[in-house]
PDB file of C-alpha atoms in Angstrom:
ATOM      1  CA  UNK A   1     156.228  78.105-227.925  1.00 58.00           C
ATOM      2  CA  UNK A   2     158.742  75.564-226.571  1.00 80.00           C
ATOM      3  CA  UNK A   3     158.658  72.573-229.142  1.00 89.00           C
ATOM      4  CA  UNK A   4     158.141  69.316-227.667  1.00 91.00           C
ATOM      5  CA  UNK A   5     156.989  66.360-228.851  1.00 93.00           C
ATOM      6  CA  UNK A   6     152.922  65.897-229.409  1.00 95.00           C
ATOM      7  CA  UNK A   7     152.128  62.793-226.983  1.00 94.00           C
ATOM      8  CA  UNK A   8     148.202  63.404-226.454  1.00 95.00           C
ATOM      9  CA  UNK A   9     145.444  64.917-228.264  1.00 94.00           C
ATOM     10  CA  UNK A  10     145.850  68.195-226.147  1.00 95.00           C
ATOM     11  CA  UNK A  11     149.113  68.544-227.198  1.00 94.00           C
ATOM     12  CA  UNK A  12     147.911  68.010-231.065  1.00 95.00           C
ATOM     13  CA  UNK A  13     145.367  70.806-230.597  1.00 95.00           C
ATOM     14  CA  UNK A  14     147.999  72.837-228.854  1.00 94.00           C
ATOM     15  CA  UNK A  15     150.281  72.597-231.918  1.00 94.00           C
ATOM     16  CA  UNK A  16     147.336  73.111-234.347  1.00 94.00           C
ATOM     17  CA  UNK A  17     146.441  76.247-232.228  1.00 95.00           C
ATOM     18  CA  UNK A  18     149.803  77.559-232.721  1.00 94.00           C
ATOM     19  CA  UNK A  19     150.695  76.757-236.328  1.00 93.00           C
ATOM     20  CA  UNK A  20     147.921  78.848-236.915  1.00 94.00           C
ATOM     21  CA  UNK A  21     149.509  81.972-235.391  1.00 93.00           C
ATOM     22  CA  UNK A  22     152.711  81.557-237.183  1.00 93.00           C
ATOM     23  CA  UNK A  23     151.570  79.450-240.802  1.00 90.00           C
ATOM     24  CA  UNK A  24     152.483  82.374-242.591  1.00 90.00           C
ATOM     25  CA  UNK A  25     155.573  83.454-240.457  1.00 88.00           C
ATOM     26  CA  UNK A  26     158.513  83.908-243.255  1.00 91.00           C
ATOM     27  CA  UNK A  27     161.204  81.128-243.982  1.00 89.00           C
ATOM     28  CA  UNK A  28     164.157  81.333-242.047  1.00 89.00           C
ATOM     29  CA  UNK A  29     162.337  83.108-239.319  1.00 93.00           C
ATOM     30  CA  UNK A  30     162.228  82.004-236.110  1.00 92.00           C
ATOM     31  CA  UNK A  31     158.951  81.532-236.072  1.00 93.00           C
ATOM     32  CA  UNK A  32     158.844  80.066-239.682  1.00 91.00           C
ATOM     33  CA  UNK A  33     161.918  77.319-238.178  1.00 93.00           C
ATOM     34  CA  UNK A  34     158.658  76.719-235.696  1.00 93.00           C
ATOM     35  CA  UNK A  35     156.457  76.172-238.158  1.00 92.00           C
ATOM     36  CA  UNK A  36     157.984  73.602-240.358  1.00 93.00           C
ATOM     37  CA  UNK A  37     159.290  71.695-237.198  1.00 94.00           C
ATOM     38  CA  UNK A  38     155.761  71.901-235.856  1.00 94.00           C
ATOM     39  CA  UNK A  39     154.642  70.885-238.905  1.00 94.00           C
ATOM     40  CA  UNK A  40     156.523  67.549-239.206  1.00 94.00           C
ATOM     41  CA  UNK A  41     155.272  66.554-235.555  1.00 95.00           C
ATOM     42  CA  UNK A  42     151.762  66.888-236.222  1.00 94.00           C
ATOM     43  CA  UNK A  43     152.341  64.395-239.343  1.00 92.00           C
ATOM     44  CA  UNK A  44     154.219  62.236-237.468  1.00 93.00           C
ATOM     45  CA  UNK A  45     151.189  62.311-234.768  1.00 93.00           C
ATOM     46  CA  UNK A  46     148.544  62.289-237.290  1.00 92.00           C
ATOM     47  CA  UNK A  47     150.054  59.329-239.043  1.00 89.00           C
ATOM     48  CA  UNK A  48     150.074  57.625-235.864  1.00 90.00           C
ATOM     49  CA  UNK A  49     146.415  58.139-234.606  1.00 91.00           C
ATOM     50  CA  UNK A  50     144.290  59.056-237.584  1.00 86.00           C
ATOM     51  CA  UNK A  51     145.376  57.017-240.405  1.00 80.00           C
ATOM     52  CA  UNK A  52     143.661  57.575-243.589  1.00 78.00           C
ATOM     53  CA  UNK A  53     142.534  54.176-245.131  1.00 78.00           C
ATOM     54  CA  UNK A  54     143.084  54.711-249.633  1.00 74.00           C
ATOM     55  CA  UNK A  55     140.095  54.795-250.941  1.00 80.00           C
ATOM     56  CA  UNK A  56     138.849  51.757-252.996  1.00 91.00           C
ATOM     57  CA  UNK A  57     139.897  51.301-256.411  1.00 96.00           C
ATOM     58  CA  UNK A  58     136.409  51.706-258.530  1.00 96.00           C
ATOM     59  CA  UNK A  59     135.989  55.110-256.116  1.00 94.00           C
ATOM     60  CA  UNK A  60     139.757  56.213-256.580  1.00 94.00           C
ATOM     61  CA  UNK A  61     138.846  56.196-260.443  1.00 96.00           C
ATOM     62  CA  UNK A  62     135.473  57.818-260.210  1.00 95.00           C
ATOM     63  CA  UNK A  63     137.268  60.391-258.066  1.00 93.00           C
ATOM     64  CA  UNK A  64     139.855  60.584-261.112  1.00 94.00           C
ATOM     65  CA  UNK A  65     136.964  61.109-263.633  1.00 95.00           C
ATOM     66  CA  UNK A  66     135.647  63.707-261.797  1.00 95.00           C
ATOM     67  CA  UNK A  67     138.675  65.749-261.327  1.00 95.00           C
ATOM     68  CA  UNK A  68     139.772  65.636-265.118  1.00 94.00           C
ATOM     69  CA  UNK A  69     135.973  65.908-266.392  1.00 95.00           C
ATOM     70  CA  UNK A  70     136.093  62.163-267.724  1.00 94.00           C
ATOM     71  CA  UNK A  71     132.833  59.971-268.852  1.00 94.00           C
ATOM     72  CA  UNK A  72     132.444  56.326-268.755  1.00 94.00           C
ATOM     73  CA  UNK A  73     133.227  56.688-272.100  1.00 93.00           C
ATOM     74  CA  UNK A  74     136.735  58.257-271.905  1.00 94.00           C
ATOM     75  CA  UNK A  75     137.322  55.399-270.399  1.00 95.00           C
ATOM     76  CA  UNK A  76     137.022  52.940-273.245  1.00 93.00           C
ATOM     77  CA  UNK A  77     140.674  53.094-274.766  1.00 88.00           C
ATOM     78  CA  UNK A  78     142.090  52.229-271.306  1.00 89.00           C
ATOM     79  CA  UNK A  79     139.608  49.737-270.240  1.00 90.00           C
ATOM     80  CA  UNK A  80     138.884  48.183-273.421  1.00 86.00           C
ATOM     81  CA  UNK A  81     135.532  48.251-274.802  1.00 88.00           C
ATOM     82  CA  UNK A  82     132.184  49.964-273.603  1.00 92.00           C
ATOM     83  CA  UNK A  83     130.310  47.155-271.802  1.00 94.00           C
ATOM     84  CA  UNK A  84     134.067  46.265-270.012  1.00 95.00           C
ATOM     85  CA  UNK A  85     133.718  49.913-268.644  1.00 95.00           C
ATOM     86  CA  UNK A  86     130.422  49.786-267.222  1.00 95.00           C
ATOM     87  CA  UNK A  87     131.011  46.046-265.482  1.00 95.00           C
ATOM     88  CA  UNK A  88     134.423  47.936-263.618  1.00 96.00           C
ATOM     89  CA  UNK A  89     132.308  51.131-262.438  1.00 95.00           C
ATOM     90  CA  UNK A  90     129.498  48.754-261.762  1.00 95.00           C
ATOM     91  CA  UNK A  91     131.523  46.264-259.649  1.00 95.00           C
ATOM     92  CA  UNK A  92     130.330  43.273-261.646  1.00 95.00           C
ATOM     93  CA  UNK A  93     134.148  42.754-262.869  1.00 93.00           C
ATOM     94  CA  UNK A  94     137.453  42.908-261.152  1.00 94.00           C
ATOM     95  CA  UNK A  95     140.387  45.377-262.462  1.00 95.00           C
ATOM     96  CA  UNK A  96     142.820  43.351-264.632  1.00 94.00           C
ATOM     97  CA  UNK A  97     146.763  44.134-264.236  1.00 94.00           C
ATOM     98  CA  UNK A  98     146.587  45.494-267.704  1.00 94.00           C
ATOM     99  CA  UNK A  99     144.036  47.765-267.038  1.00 95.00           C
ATOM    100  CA  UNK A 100     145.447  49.056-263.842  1.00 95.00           C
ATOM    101  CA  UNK A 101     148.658  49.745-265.710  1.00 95.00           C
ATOM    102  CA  UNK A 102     146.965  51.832-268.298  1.00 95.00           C
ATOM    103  CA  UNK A 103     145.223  53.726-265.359  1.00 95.00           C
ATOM    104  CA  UNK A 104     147.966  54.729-263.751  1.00 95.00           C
ATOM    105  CA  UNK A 105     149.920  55.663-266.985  1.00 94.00           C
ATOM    106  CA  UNK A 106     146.849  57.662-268.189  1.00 93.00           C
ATOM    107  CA  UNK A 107     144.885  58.969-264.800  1.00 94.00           C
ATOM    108  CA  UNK A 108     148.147  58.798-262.520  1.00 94.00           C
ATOM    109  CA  UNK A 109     146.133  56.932-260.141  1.00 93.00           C
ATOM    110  CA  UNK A 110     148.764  55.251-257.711  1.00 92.00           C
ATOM    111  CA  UNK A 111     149.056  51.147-258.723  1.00 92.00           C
ATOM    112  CA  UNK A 112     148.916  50.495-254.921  1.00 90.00           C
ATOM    113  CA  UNK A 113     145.939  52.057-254.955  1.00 92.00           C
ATOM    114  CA  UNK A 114     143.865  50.223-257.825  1.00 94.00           C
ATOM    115  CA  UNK A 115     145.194  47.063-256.815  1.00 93.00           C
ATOM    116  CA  UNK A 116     143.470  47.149-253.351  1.00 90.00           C
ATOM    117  CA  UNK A 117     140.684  44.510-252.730  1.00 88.00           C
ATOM    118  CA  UNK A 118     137.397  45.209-253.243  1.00 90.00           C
ATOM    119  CA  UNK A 119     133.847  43.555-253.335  1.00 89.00           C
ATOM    120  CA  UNK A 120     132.121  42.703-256.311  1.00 91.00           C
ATOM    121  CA  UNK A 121     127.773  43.863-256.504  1.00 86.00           C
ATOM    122  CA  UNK A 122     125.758  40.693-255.940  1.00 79.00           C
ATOM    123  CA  UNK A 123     122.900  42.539-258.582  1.00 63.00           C
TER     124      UNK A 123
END
């Protein structure tokens, strides 16, 4: 395949198509020089057209929980206290900067993630 740059969604299916053939081509192949080039322009198009938004903060931790097996109540010596815990996975309290410091020390959940807006439940 001649490399070009991707400029339309045909040409972003075109490259998928072929990094398929050749994903597992060997490095320092020809093909395999095709495949990490090809690579880096479908990121660079797929940055451009199909953004991914980060998720919310109180999802980004429940995400976290789930991956490492956490409770509510794991949560307690980051968050402070029990009924502090359920108001943040509730959405009846906002994230303080203390406690998104000790989430990202502790579940390595990005800062620029947790301190993202997001809407307090009206029950």
């Amino acid at each position: 395949m001649k490399l070009k740059p991707i400029k339309s969604d045909i040409d972003y299916r075109n490259a998928l198509k072929r990094l398929e053939v050749i994903f597992d081509a060997p490095i320092d192949t020809k093909e395999g020089d095709e495949g990490e080039i090809l690579s880096l322009l479908i990121e660079n198009y797929e940055n451009e057209h199909y953004q991914i938004e980060a998720p919310d903060p109180i999802e980004a931790i429940k995400i976290r929980m789930e991956e490492l097996n956490l409770r509510q109540k794991d949560l307690v010596g980051i968050i402070r206290g029990k009924s502090r815990v359920s108001e943040i996975l509730n959405r009846k309290k906002k994230l303080t900067v203390d406690m998104i410091r000790e989430l990202e020390r502790i579940l390595h959940i990005s800062a620029s993630v947790l301190v993202n807006n997001y809407e307090l439940s009206k029950k």
